[in-house]
CSV table of C-alpha atoms in Angstrom, one decimal:
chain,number,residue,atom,x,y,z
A,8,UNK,CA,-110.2,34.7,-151.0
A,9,UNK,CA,-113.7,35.2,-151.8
A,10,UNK,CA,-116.5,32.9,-150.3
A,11,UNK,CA,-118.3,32.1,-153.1
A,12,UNK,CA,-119.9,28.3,-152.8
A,13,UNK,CA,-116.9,26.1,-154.4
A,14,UNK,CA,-114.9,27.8,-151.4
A,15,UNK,CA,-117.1,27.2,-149.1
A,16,UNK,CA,-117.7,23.7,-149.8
A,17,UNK,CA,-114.2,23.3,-149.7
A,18,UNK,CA,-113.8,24.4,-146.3
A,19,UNK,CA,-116.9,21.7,-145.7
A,20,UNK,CA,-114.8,19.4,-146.8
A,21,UNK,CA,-112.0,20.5,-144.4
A,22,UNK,CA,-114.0,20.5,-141.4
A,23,UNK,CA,-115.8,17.4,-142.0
A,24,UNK,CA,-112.5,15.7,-142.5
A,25,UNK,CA,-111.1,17.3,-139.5
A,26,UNK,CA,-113.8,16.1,-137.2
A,27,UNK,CA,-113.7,12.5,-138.5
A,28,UNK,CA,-110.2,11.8,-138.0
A,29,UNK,CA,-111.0,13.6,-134.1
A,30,UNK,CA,-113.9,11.0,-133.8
A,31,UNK,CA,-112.3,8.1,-135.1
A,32,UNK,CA,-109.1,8.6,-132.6
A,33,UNK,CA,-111.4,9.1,-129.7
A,34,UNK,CA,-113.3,6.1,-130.8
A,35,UNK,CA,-109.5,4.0,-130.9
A,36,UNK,CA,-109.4,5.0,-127.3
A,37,UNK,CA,-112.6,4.3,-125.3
A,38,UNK,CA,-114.2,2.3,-128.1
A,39,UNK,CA,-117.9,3.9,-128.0
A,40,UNK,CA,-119.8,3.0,-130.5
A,41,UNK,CA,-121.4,6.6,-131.2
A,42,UNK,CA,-118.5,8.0,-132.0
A,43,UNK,CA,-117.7,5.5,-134.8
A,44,UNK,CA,-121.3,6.1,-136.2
A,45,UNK,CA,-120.8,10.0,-135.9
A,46,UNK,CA,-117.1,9.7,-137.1
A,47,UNK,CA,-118.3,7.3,-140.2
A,48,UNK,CA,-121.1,10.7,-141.0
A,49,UNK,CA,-118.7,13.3,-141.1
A,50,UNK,CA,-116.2,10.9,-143.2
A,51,UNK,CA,-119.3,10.3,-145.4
A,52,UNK,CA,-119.8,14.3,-145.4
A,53,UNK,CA,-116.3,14.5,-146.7
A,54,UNK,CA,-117.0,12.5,-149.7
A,55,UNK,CA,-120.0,13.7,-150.5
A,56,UNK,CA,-118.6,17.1,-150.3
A,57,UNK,CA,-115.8,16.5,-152.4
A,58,UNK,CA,-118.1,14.7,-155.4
A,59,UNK,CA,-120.4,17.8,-155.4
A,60,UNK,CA,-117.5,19.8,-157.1
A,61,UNK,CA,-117.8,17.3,-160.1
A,62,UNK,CA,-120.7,18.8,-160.7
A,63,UNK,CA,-119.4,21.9,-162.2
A,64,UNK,CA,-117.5,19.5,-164.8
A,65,UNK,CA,-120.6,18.5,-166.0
A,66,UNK,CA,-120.9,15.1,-164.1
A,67,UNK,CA,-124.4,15.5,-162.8
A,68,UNK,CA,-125.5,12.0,-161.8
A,69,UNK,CA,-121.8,11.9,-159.2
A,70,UNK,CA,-122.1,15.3,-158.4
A,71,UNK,CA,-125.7,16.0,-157.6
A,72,UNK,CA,-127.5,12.9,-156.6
A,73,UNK,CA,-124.8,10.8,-155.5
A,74,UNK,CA,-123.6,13.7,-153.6
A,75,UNK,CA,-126.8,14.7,-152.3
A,76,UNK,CA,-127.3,11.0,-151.5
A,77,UNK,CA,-124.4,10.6,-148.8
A,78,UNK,CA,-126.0,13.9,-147.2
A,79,UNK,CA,-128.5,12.3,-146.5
A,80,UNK,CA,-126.6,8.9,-145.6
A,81,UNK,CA,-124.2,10.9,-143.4
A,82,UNK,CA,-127.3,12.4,-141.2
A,83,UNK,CA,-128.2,8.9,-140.8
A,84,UNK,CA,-125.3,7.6,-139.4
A,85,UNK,CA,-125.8,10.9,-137.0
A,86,UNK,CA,-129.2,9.5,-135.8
A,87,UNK,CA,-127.4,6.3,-135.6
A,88,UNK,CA,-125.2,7.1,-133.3
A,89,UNK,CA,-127.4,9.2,-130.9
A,90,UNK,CA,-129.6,6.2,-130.4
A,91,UNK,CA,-126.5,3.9,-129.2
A,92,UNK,CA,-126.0,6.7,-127.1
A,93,UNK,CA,-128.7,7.0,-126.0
A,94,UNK,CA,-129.3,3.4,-126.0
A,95,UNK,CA,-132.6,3.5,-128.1
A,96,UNK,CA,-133.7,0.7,-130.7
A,97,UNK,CA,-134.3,2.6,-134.0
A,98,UNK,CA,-137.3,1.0,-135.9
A,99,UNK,CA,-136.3,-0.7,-139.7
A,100,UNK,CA,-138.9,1.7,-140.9
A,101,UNK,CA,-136.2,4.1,-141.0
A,102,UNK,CA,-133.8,2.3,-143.3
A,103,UNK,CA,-137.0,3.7,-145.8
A,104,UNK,CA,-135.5,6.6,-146.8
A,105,UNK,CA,-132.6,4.8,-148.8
A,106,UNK,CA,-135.8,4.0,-150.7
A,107,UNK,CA,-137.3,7.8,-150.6
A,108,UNK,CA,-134.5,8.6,-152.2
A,109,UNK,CA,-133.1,6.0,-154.9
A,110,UNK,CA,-137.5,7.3,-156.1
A,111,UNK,CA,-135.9,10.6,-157.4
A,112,UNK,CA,-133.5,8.9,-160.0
A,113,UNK,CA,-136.7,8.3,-161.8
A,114,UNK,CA,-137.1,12.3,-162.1
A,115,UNK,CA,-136.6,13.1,-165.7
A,116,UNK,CA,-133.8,15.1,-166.5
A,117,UNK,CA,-135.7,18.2,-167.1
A,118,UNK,CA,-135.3,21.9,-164.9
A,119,UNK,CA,-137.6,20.9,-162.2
A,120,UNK,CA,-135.9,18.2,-161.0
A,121,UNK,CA,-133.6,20.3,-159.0
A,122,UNK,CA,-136.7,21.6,-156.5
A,123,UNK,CA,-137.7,18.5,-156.2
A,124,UNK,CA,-134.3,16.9,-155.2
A,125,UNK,CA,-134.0,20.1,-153.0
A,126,UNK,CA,-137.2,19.3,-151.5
A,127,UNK,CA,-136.9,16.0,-150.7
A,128,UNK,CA,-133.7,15.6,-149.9
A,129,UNK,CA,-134.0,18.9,-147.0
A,130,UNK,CA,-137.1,17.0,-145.7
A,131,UNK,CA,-135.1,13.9,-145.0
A,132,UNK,CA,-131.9,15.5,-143.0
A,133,UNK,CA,-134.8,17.5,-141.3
A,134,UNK,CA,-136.6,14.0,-140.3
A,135,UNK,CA,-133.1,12.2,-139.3
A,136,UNK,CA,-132.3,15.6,-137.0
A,137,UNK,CA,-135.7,15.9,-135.4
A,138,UNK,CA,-135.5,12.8,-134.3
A,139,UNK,CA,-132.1,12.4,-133.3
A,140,UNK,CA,-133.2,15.9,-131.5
A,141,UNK,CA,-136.2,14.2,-129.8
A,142,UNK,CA,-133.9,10.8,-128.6
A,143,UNK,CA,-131.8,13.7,-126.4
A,144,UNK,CA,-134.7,14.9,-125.1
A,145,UNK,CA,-134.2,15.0,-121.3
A,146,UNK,CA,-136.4,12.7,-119.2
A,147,UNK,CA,-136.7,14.6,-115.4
A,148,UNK,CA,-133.0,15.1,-115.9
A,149,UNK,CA,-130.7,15.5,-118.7
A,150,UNK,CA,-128.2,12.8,-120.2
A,151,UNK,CA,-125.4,14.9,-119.8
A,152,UNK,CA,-124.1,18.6,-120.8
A,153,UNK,CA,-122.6,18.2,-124.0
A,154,UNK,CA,-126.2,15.9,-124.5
A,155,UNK,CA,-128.9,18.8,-123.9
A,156,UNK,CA,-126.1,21.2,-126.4
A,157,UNK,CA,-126.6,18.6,-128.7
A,158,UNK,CA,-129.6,18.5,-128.4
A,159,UNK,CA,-130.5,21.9,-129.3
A,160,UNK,CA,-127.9,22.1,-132.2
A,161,UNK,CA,-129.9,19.0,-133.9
A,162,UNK,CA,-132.7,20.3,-133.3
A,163,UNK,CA,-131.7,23.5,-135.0
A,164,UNK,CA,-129.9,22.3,-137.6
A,165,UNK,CA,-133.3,20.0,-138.4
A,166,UNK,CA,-135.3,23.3,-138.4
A,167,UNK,CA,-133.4,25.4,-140.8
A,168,UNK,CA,-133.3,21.8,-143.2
A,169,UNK,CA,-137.5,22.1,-142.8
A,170,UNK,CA,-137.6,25.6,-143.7
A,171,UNK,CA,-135.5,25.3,-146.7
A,172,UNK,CA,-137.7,22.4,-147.5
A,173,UNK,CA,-140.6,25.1,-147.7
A,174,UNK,CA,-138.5,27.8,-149.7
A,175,UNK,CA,-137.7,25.1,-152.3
A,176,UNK,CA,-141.4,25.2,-153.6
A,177,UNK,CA,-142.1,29.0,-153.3
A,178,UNK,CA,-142.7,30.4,-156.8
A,179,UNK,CA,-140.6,32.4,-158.4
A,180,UNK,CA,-137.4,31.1,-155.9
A,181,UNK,CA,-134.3,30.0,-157.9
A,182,UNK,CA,-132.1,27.2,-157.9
A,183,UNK,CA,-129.7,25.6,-159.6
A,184,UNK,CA,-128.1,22.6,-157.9
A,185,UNK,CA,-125.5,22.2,-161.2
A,186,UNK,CA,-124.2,25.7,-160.8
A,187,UNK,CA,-124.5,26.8,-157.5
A,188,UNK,CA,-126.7,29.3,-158.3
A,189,UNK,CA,-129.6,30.6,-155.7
A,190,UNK,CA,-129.9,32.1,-152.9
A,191,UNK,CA,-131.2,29.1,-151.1
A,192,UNK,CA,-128.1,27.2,-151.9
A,193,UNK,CA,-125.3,29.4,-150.6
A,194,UNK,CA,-127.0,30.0,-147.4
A,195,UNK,CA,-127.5,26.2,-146.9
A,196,UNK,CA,-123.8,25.5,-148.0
A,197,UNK,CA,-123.5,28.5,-145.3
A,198,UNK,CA,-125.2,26.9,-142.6
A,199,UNK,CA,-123.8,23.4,-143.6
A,200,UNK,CA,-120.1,24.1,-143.1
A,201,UNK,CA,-121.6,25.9,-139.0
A,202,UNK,CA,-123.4,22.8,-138.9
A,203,UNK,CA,-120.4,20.7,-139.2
A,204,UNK,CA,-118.1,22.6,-136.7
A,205,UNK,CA,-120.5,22.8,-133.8
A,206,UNK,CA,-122.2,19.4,-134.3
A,207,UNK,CA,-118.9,17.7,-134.1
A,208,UNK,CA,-117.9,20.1,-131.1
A,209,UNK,CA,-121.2,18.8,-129.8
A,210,UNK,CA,-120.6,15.2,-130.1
A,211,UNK,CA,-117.3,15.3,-128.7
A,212,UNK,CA,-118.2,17.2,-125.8
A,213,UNK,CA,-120.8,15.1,-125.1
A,214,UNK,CA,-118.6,11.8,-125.0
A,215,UNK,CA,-115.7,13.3,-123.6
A,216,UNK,CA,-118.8,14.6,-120.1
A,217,UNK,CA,-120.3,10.6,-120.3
A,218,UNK,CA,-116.2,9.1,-120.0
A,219,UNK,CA,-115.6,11.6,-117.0
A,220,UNK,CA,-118.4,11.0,-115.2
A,221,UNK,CA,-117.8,7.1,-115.4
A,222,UNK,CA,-114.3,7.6,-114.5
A,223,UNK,CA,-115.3,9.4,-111.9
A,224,UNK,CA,-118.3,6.8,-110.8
A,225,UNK,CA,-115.4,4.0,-111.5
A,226,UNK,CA,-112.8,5.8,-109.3
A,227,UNK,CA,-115.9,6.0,-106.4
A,228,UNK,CA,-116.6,2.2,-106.8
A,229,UNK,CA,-115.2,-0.9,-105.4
A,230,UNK,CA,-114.0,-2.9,-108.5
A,231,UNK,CA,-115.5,-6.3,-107.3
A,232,UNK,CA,-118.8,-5.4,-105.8
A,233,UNK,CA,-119.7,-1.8,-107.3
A,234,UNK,CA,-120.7,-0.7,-103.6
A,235,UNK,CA,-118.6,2.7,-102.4
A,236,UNK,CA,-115.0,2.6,-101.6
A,237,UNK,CA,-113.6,3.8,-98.6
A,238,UNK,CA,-112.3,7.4,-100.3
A,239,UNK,CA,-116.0,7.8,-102.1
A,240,UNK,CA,-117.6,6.8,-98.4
A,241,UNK,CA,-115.0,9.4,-97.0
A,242,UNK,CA,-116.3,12.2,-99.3
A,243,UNK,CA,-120.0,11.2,-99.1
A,244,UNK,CA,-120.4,11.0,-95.1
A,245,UNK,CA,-119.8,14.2,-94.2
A,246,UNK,CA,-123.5,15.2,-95.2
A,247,UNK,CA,-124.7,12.2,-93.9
A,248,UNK,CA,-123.4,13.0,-90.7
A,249,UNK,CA,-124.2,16.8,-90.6
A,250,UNK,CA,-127.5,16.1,-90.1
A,251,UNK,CA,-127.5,14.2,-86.9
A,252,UNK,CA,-128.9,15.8,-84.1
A,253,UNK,CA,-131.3,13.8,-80.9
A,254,UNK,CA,-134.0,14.3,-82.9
A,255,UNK,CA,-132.7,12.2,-85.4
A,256,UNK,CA,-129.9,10.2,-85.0
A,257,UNK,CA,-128.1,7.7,-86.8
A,258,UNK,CA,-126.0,4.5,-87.0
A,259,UNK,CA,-122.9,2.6,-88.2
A,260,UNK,CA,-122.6,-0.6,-88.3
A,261,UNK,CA,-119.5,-2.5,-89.3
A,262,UNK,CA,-119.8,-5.8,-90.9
A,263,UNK,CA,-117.2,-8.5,-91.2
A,264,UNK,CA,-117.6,-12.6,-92.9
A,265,UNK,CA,-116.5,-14.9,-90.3
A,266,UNK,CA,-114.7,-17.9,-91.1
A,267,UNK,CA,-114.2,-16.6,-94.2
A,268,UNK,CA,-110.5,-17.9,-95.1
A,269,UNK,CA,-112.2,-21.3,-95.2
A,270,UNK,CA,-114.1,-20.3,-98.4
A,271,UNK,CA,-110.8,-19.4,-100.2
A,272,UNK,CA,-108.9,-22.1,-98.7
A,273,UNK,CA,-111.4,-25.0,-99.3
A,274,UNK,CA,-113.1,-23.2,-102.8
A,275,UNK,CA,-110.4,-20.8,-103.8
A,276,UNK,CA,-110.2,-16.7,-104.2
A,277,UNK,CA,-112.9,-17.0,-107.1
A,278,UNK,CA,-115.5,-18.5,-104.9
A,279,UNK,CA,-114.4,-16.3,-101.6
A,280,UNK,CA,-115.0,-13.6,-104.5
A,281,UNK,CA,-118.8,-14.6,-105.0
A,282,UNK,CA,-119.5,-14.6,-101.8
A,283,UNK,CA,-118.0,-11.0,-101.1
A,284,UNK,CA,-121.0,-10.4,-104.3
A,285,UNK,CA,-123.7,-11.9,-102.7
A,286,UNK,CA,-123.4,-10.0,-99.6
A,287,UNK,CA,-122.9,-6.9,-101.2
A,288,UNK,CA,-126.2,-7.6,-103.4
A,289,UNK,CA,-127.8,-8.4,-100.0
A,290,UNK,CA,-126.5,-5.6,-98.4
A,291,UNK,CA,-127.5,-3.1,-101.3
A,292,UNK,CA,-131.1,-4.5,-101.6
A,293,UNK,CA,-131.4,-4.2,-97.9
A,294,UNK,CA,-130.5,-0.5,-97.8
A,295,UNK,CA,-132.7,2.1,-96.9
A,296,UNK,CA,-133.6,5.3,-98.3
A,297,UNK,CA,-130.2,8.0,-98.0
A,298,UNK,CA,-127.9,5.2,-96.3
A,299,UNK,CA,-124.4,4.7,-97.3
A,300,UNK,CA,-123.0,1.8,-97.4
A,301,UNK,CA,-119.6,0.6,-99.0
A,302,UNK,CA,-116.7,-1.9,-98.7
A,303,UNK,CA,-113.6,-0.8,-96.4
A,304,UNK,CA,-111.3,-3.6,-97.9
A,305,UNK,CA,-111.4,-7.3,-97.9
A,306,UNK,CA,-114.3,-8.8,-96.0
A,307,UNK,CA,-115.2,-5.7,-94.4
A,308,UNK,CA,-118.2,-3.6,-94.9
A,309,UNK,CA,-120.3,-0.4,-93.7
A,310,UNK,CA,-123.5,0.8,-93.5
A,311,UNK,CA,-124.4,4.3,-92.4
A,312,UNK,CA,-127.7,4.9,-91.5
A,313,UNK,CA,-129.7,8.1,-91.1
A,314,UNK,CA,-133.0,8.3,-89.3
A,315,UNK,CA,-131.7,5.4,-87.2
A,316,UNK,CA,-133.1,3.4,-84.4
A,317,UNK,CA,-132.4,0.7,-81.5
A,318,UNK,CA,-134.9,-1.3,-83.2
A,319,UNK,CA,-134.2,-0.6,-86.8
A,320,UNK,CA,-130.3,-1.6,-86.5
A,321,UNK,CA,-131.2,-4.9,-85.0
A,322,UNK,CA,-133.7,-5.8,-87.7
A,323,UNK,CA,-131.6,-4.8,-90.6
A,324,UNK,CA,-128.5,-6.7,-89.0
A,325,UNK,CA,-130.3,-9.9,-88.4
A,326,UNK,CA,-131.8,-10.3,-91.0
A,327,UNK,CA,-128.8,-9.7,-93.3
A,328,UNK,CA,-127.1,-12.1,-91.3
A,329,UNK,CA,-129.9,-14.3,-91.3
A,330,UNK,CA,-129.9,-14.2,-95.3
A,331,UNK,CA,-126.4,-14.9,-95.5
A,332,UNK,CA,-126.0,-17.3,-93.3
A,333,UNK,CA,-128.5,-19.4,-95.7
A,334,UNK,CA,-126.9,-18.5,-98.7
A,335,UNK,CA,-123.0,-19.6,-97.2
A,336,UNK,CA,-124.6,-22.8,-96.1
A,337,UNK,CA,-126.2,-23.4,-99.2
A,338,UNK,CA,-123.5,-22.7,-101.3
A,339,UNK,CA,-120.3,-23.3,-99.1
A,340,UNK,CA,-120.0,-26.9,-96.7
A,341,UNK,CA,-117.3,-25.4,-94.1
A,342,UNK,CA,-116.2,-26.9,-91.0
A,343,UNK,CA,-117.5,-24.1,-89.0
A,344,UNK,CA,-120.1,-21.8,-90.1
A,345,UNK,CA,-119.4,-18.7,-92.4
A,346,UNK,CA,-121.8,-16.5,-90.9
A,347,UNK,CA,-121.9,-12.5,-90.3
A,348,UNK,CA,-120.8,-10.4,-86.9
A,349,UNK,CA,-122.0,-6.7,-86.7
A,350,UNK,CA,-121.1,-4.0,-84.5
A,351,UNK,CA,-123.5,-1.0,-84.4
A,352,UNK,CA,-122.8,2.3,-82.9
A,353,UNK,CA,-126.5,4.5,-83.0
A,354,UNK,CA,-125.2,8.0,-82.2
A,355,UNK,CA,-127.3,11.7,-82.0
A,356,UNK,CA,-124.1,13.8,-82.2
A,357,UNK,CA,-121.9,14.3,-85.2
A,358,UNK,CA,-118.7,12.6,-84.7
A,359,UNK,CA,-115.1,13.9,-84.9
A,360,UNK,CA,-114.5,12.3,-88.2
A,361,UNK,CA,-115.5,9.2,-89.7
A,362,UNK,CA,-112.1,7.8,-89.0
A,363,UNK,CA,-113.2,8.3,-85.4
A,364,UNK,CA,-117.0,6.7,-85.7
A,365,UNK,CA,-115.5,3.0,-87.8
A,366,UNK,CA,-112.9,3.0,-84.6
A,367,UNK,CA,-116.4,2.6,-82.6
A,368,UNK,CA,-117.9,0.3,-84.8
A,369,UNK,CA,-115.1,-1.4,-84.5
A,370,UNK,CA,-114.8,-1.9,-81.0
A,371,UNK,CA,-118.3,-2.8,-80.7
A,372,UNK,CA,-117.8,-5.6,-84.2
A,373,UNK,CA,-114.8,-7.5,-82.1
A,374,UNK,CA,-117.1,-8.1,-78.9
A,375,UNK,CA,-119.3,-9.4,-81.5
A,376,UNK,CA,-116.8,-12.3,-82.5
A,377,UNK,CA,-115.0,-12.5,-78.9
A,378,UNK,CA,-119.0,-13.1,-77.7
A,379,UNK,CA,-119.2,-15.9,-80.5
A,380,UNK,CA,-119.9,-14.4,-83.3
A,381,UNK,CA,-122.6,-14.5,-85.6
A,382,UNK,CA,-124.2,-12.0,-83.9
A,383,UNK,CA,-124.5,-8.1,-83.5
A,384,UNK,CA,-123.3,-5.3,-81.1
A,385,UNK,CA,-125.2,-2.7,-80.3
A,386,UNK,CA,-123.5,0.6,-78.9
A,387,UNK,CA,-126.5,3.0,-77.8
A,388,UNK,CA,-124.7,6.2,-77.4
A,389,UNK,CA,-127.1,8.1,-76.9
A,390,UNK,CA,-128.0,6.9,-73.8
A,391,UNK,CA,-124.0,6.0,-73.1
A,392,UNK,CA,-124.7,2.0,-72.7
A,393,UNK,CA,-123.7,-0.9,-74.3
A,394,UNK,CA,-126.5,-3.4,-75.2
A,395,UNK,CA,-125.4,-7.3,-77.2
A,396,UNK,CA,-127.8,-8.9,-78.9
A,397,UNK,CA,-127.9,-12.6,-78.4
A,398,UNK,CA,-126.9,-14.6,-81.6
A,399,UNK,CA,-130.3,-15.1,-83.4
């Protein structure tokens, strides 16, 4: 079968089709909105697609600029759906070029028309790719994979739409939008059936890279309070604790809610919830630079600390038990006090496992609570003594 333009289109129509039914049942499953804006372009390429061979029937007006028309409206919906990607505002000076182009059905019906459609219609699939293009730009570091191949297929795709743009008013250059005729226009319908195939490869691998990487940032995460669970704090600590050596040790420090059955009991699950929240906020804001710090189960927490010190333990443990103690009073009226006990272990050797260094921590956290809790343990390995801290 010879691939003379009706063919091609046809297999335009094919593909176009084909990557809007793939879009749409991705979009069914992890509802993104840019894959409904880029599946409702390649449906609208379909159509399109399947008007312009009216044209050779005679039925300019559906074939040409109506055809022509949803081009243009389908690379719209592209750029649509790269800024909800992206998660840019688009300004409503771009819903102008509906207007740009409902100007060229005042074009007489003479011989020229057809450079001029061809003109303005490549300059505004060029505009509507550069940009969507420029919105994947990265910023330090790159959206994604699939987003930086996007990218670059936009951007490409946008190009060849400019240049043909500049062929369509070279003298002596024929075309012939109601027959198919010229050069320019079988390389376009060319390029346009490419276009189509790795564009919505493009856009699929780009979703399909953004839903692994939050499954795998969801998997990593504890559900209510977004802080590391203890199989991410498992994976992450080995480098943490790699690095320790007497020049620059570091720290654990186990943190458990006293009293804290009373806030469920008194308040119920959804408050004991809130306050698990809070602390984890706390906790997160109080973190420094390259800590870990994640939730081992129920009221439990850990912080791992690199760069540790004596003094820096007990000032980050006091004051996020002082903090929380004023936030449970505030908020909770118990009949003893929900307060915090820590126990810190500040270590300059790497330890057996991290199994090994929470089974410290813990140890020094219950002569926290046995010495009356709301207060922290210190374990000073490094000099092989144990040192409390008086409740503050």
């Amino acid at each position: 079968m010879a691939l003379d333009p009706p063919t091609i289109l046809v297999l335009s129509i094919a593909l176009a089709a084909s990557a809007a039914l793939y879009l749409a049942i991705e979009w069914r499953s992890i509802r993104e909105p840019s894959l409904l804006f880029w599946s409702a372009g390649f449906a609208t390429i379909t159509v399109g697609s399947t008007l312009a061979l009216l044209r050779g029937s005679g039925l300019v007006l559906i074939g040409i600029w109506f055809a022509n028309g949803l081009l243009v409206v389908a690379h719209w919906l592209f750029l649509l759906g790269v800024a909800r990607f992206t998660q840019v505002r688009l300004s409503r000076a771009w819903y102008l070029i509906f207007v740009a182009w409902a100007v060229l059905l005042l074009l007489p019906g003479e011989q020229p028309w057809s450079k001029v459609m061809l003109l303005v219609n490549s300059l505004l699939v060029a505009v509507l790719m550069l940009r969507a293009s420029s919105l994947l730009r990265p910023h330090g570091k790159s959206l994604s994979v699939g987003a930086v191949q996007l990218r670059y297929v936009l951007l490409v795709h946008g190009l060849f739409y400019l240049a043909k743009s500049v062929t369509a008013v070279l003298p002596g250059s024929l075309i012939d939008l109601a027959a198919f005729r010229g050069e320019i226009i079988q390389i376009s319908l060319v390029e346009g059936a490419m276009a189509i195939m790795l564009i919505a490869l493009s856009m699929t691998g780009t979703e399909r890279y953004r839903r692994e990487k939050r499954i795998a940032r969801l998997a990593a995460r504890d559900p209510l309070t977004a802080l590391y669970n203890r199989r991410a704090l498992e994976v992450r600590a080995p480098r943490l604790l790699d690095g320790v050596s007497p020049a620059q040790p570091a720290a654990l420090l186990l943190i458990d809610v006293d009293n804290f059955k009373l806030v469920n009991d008194l308040y119920g699950h959804t408050a004991g919830d809130r306050l698990l929240v809070s602390l984890s906020e706390m906790i997160r804001s109080a973190l420094p630079e390259g800590a870990l710090a994640a939730r081992l189960g129920g009221d439990e927490f850990v912080i791992l600390l690199r760069h540790a010190s004596r003094q820096g333990i007990v000032e980050l443990g006091d004051g996020l038990r002082e903090q929380f103690h004023k936030a449970a009073t505030h908020t909770f009226a118990t009949p003893e006090a929900v307060t915090l006990s820590i126990g810190a272990t500040l270590f300059d050797q790497p330890p057996a496992s991290l199994a090994a260094l929470i089974e410290q921590g813990d140890a020094a956290l219950y002569a926290s609570k046995r010495g009356g809790r709301d207060s922290i343990r210190l374990v000073d390995r490094t000099l092989s003594t144990v040192e409390p801290q008086e409740p503050r």
